[in-house]
Amino acid sequence: MKEDIYFLDGNYIEASKATISVRCHAFLYGTSVFEGIRGYFNKEENQVYLFRAKEHIERMFNSAKIMFMNPKYSLDEYLDILKTLIQMNEYKENCYIRPEIFKSGKDICPGLDENDSVLIFTLKMGDYLPTDKGLKVCVSSWNRLSDNMIPPRAKISGAYANTALMIAEAKKSGFDDALSIGPDGKIAEGSAMNFFLVEGNSLVTTPQTSNILVGITRNTIMEIAKNELHMEVVEREINRTELYIADEAFFSGTGVQIAPIGSIDYRPIGNQKAGKYTIQIQKLYNDIVQGKVEKYKKWCLGVY
Ligand code: PMP
């Protein structure tokens, strides 16, 4: 079988040749920043659209800035590399791209020295969590990291040990995924996704200051809920017990897309399936990411 092509430090190479040293800082200390970008196949147009790739690369530049990293390429250069990789790998289906900027120095002391590398790999990808049933969710016993620890605003690989602990605990306890509480005692987000609840006609999500990654899907949902569904969109702190009495709840993220939540800590949410607003948001989102809504085609970058 033909191997996928990855991009490593300026070279397009076969996946098995894209290797790093076991002494690489990113491996030893988690000092890497990354993005997850989805490509959606539009059958009618025979096209793969990368969704909001520009915003993802811009967020990676911000993560890199926080971690004293040099992104090495401009925004346009990154967008070209993303397109080239999908073309070279000849994907004509839904897929995912993972760009990483990482510390590739090899001395033993952790630090943020000048040795930066860039890796970009791609894979074919369907759903990450079910999007057609109500997920069973718990509030994690693990606290979310905060801005003065490993800043959640930056998408730093080392921070995903926090995510991994939450997911492992949730799965071993029979849940699909987890919600996290920050050191401030307020709801932050899901293990690797943002969180929304519906209260009457209002869509509520946690603010940037609640130790979240400021999601691009989150922003997309806020825009379409306001502009297309005429909902009131509120960013405010959320307390744990508000979860239990929400009319609807769902996760959002590039990987997870829009995943309805059916119960939280054993309390049913609505009828334990996607609620009426969640269904409308999901439908709009699915059309938009495939480049089927003219008004939002500006968010879709055609690969071919
Ligand atoms: N929070 C965390 C911790 C994440 O890993 C992700 C996935 N990137 C999100 C939120 C959602 O962000 P986005 O919608 O930009 O994918």
XYZ file of C-alpha atoms and ligand atoms in Angstrom:
320
model
C 0.000 0.000 0.000
C 1.194 3.487 -0.829
C 2.429 5.377 2.225
C 1.050 8.798 3.087
C 3.342 11.762 2.641
C 4.129 13.958 5.640
C 5.913 17.317 5.804
C 8.943 17.596 8.083
C 11.190 20.658 8.186
C 10.766 21.655 4.575
C 10.633 18.161 3.063
C 7.710 16.109 1.784
C 8.602 12.563 2.837
C 7.024 9.151 3.339
C 5.402 8.693 6.764
C 7.884 6.008 7.850
C 10.781 8.397 7.157
C 9.312 11.271 9.211
C 11.219 10.477 12.408
C 12.579 12.491 15.319
C 15.275 11.854 17.917
C 14.374 10.114 21.195
C 16.147 13.070 22.846
C 13.958 15.635 21.140
C 12.618 18.154 23.674
C 9.056 17.892 22.388
C 9.078 14.165 23.155
C 10.809 14.477 26.521
C 9.006 17.560 27.819
C 5.801 18.014 25.797
C 7.021 21.282 24.279
C 5.118 21.229 21.044
C 2.161 23.297 19.839
C -0.291 21.961 17.333
C -3.577 22.242 15.519
C -6.228 19.850 14.296
C -7.860 20.811 11.011
C -10.602 18.859 9.287
C -11.031 18.356 5.578
C -14.548 17.598 4.357
C -15.281 15.855 1.098
C -18.005 17.469 -0.996
C -19.212 14.736 -3.343
C -21.155 16.962 -5.748
C -18.141 19.207 -6.322
C -15.595 16.369 -6.040
C -13.734 18.709 -3.724
C -12.110 18.535 -0.277
C -12.666 21.669 1.794
C -10.382 22.504 4.710
C -12.529 24.169 7.345
C -11.270 27.489 8.730
C -7.664 26.485 8.061
C -6.583 30.133 8.252
C -7.961 30.541 11.788
C -6.294 27.304 12.884
C -2.893 28.414 11.606
C -3.353 31.830 13.210
C -4.146 30.151 16.535
C -1.026 28.016 16.130
C 1.003 31.211 15.624
C -0.391 32.486 18.946
C 0.440 29.209 20.696
C 3.949 29.416 19.198
C 4.372 32.995 20.415
C 3.448 32.010 23.977
C 6.024 29.168 23.813
C 8.842 31.252 22.229
C 8.623 29.304 18.991
C 9.364 30.412 15.471
C 6.645 29.172 13.077
C 9.183 29.289 10.204
C 6.571 29.799 7.470
C 3.986 32.467 6.734
C 0.234 31.897 6.884
C 0.044 31.557 3.081
C 2.958 29.128 3.043
C 1.258 26.957 5.662
C -2.020 26.960 3.708
C -0.109 25.898 0.589
C 1.608 23.051 2.453
C -1.740 21.805 3.814
C -3.251 21.760 0.327
C -0.172 20.129 -1.202
C -0.217 17.313 1.356
C -3.871 16.446 0.704
C -3.212 16.560 -3.038
C -0.125 14.339 -2.735
C -2.042 11.881 -0.540
C -4.923 11.985 -3.033
C -7.647 12.077 -0.377
C -11.184 12.215 -1.701
C -12.912 11.705 1.650
C -13.165 13.301 5.088
C -9.734 13.778 6.583
C -7.720 15.494 9.283
C -4.495 17.491 9.279
C -2.195 17.854 12.268
C 0.416 20.632 12.019
C 2.925 20.779 14.875
C 5.663 23.246 15.717
C 7.976 21.612 18.214
C 11.133 22.096 20.187
C 13.671 19.782 18.613
C 16.732 20.629 20.721
C 18.424 17.666 22.394
C 20.124 18.989 25.515
C 18.841 17.523 28.759
C 17.613 20.729 30.400
C 13.973 21.621 29.626
C 13.730 25.125 28.255
C 12.420 27.033 25.280
C 15.589 27.314 23.217
C 15.831 28.284 19.551
C 15.566 24.827 17.982
C 12.167 24.703 16.327
C 10.901 22.113 13.862
C 7.698 21.802 11.861
C 5.834 18.559 11.219
C 2.536 18.217 9.379
C 0.768 14.916 8.929
C -2.608 13.907 7.534
C -5.008 11.036 8.006
C -8.398 9.909 6.797
C -10.941 10.484 9.534
C -14.623 9.908 10.290
C -16.399 10.738 13.583
C -14.318 11.003 16.769
C -17.265 10.591 19.131
C -20.804 9.562 18.110
C -22.738 12.602 16.845
C -26.104 10.848 16.633
C -26.730 9.782 20.236
C -26.667 11.486 23.624
C -23.237 11.021 25.202
C -22.924 9.854 28.807
C -20.704 12.444 30.428
C -19.249 12.886 33.920
C -17.547 15.795 35.625
C -13.932 14.736 35.934
C -12.197 14.415 39.274
C -9.171 15.905 37.463
C -9.047 19.688 37.440
C -8.501 21.585 34.207
C -5.123 23.303 33.918
C -5.149 27.051 34.222
C -3.544 30.055 32.525
C -0.701 30.165 35.062
C 0.093 26.448 34.792
C 0.122 25.239 31.197
C -2.021 27.874 29.508
C -5.099 26.217 27.937
C -5.328 29.133 25.457
C -2.286 27.649 23.740
C -2.668 24.193 22.220
C 0.390 22.667 23.884
C 0.965 18.930 23.533
C 2.137 18.500 27.152
C -1.238 19.768 28.365
C -2.885 16.739 26.826
C -1.683 14.576 29.731
C -4.486 16.409 31.584
C -6.914 15.451 28.792
C -5.698 11.849 28.779
C -6.271 11.469 32.527
C -9.828 12.777 32.132
C -10.664 10.505 29.202
C -9.144 7.430 30.866
C -11.060 8.025 34.095
C -14.326 8.653 32.239
C -14.002 5.550 30.036
C -12.978 3.246 32.901
C -16.044 4.453 34.808
C -18.382 3.715 31.887
C -18.812 7.272 30.534
C -18.175 8.445 26.976
C -16.271 11.569 27.971
C -15.759 14.161 30.685
C -16.283 17.807 31.535
C -13.629 19.609 33.540
C -13.645 22.151 36.322
C -10.839 24.697 36.563
C -8.995 25.676 39.743
C -11.539 28.521 40.058
C -14.291 25.949 40.679
C -16.052 26.840 37.418
C -16.785 24.575 34.467
C -14.015 24.905 31.878
C -14.675 22.612 28.899
C -14.714 18.985 27.787
C -11.614 16.794 27.746
C -10.625 18.067 24.284
C -13.579 20.163 23.215
C -15.668 23.135 24.203
C -19.033 22.975 25.911
C -22.417 24.563 25.310
C -25.717 24.379 27.117
C -29.131 25.603 26.056
C -31.327 27.448 28.510
C -34.660 28.438 26.942
C -33.708 30.366 23.800
C -30.184 31.104 25.037
C -26.999 29.349 24.087
C -24.496 29.511 26.922
C -20.782 28.724 26.784
C -17.855 29.280 29.125
C -15.761 32.438 28.554
C -12.117 32.662 27.460
C -11.166 33.300 31.098
C -12.526 29.902 32.231
C -9.334 28.090 31.175
C -10.498 26.879 27.787
C -8.920 26.501 24.406
C -10.796 29.201 22.498
C -12.279 26.874 19.923
C -12.775 27.662 16.274
C -15.854 25.417 16.219
C -17.061 27.310 19.299
C -16.769 30.565 17.359
C -18.509 29.020 14.338
C -21.432 27.850 16.478
C -21.771 31.221 18.195
C -21.948 32.932 14.780
C -24.532 30.597 13.290
C -26.676 30.456 16.444
C -26.812 34.276 16.487
C -27.139 34.955 12.781
C -29.121 31.987 11.500
C -31.118 30.739 14.491
C -31.492 34.158 16.181
C -30.582 32.734 19.565
C -29.179 34.799 22.371
C -25.542 33.730 22.768
C -24.026 34.217 26.203
C -20.424 33.696 27.307
C -20.401 33.381 31.059
C -19.073 31.243 33.878
C -20.991 28.028 34.458
C -21.423 26.266 37.800
C -21.576 22.492 38.102
C -25.238 22.212 39.126
C -26.325 24.308 36.122
C -25.279 21.344 34.020
C -27.851 19.112 35.652
C -30.810 21.369 34.879
C -29.866 22.429 31.321
C -32.478 21.966 28.579
C -29.824 20.766 26.122
C -26.053 20.340 26.165
C -23.400 19.483 23.594
C -19.679 19.393 22.963
C -18.017 21.235 20.086
C -14.646 20.865 18.445
C -12.912 20.110 15.191
C -12.568 16.431 16.081
C -15.815 15.943 17.947
C -17.786 18.315 15.643
C -21.114 18.767 17.455
C -21.775 15.908 19.850
C -25.048 15.970 21.817
C -24.853 15.142 25.530
C -27.565 12.825 26.912
C -26.647 12.825 30.589
C -24.211 14.454 32.983
C -23.269 12.702 36.236
C -26.276 10.362 35.767
C -28.770 13.262 35.417
C -30.636 13.059 32.095
C -30.436 16.125 29.860
C -33.725 16.711 27.995
C -34.897 13.450 26.423
C -31.301 12.179 26.439
C -30.920 12.744 22.700
C -29.996 15.805 20.675
C -32.419 18.614 21.578
C -34.176 20.825 19.024
C -31.555 23.597 18.962
C -28.679 21.099 18.944
C -30.191 19.352 15.916
C -30.539 22.650 14.016
C -26.990 23.715 14.854
C -25.640 20.296 13.845
C -27.426 20.388 10.511
C -26.237 23.882 9.670
C -22.704 23.057 10.752
C -22.592 19.903 8.615
C -23.706 21.840 5.543
C -21.339 24.741 6.188
C -18.202 22.590 6.624
C -18.884 20.840 3.327
C -19.026 24.188 1.539
C -22.757 23.881 0.871
C -23.779 27.269 2.286
C -22.727 30.142 0.012
C -22.667 32.711 2.829
C -20.090 30.693 4.759
C -18.022 29.393 1.863
C -15.415 31.964 2.923
C -14.515 29.483 5.710
C -13.850 26.621 3.294
C -10.515 26.283 1.512
C -10.742 24.059 -1.581
C -7.782 21.700 -1.955
C -8.249 20.706 -5.608
N -10.588 22.460 23.829
C -9.566 21.586 23.703
C -8.754 21.276 24.900
C -9.283 21.008 22.453
O -8.278 20.147 22.326
C -10.098 21.331 21.342
C -9.833 20.690 20.008
N -8.931 21.412 19.244
C -11.144 22.256 21.516
C -11.362 22.791 22.778
C -11.995 22.691 20.373
O -11.286 23.580 19.538
P -11.594 23.694 17.992
O -13.048 23.913 17.856
O -10.800 24.845 17.539
O -11.168 22.410 17.374
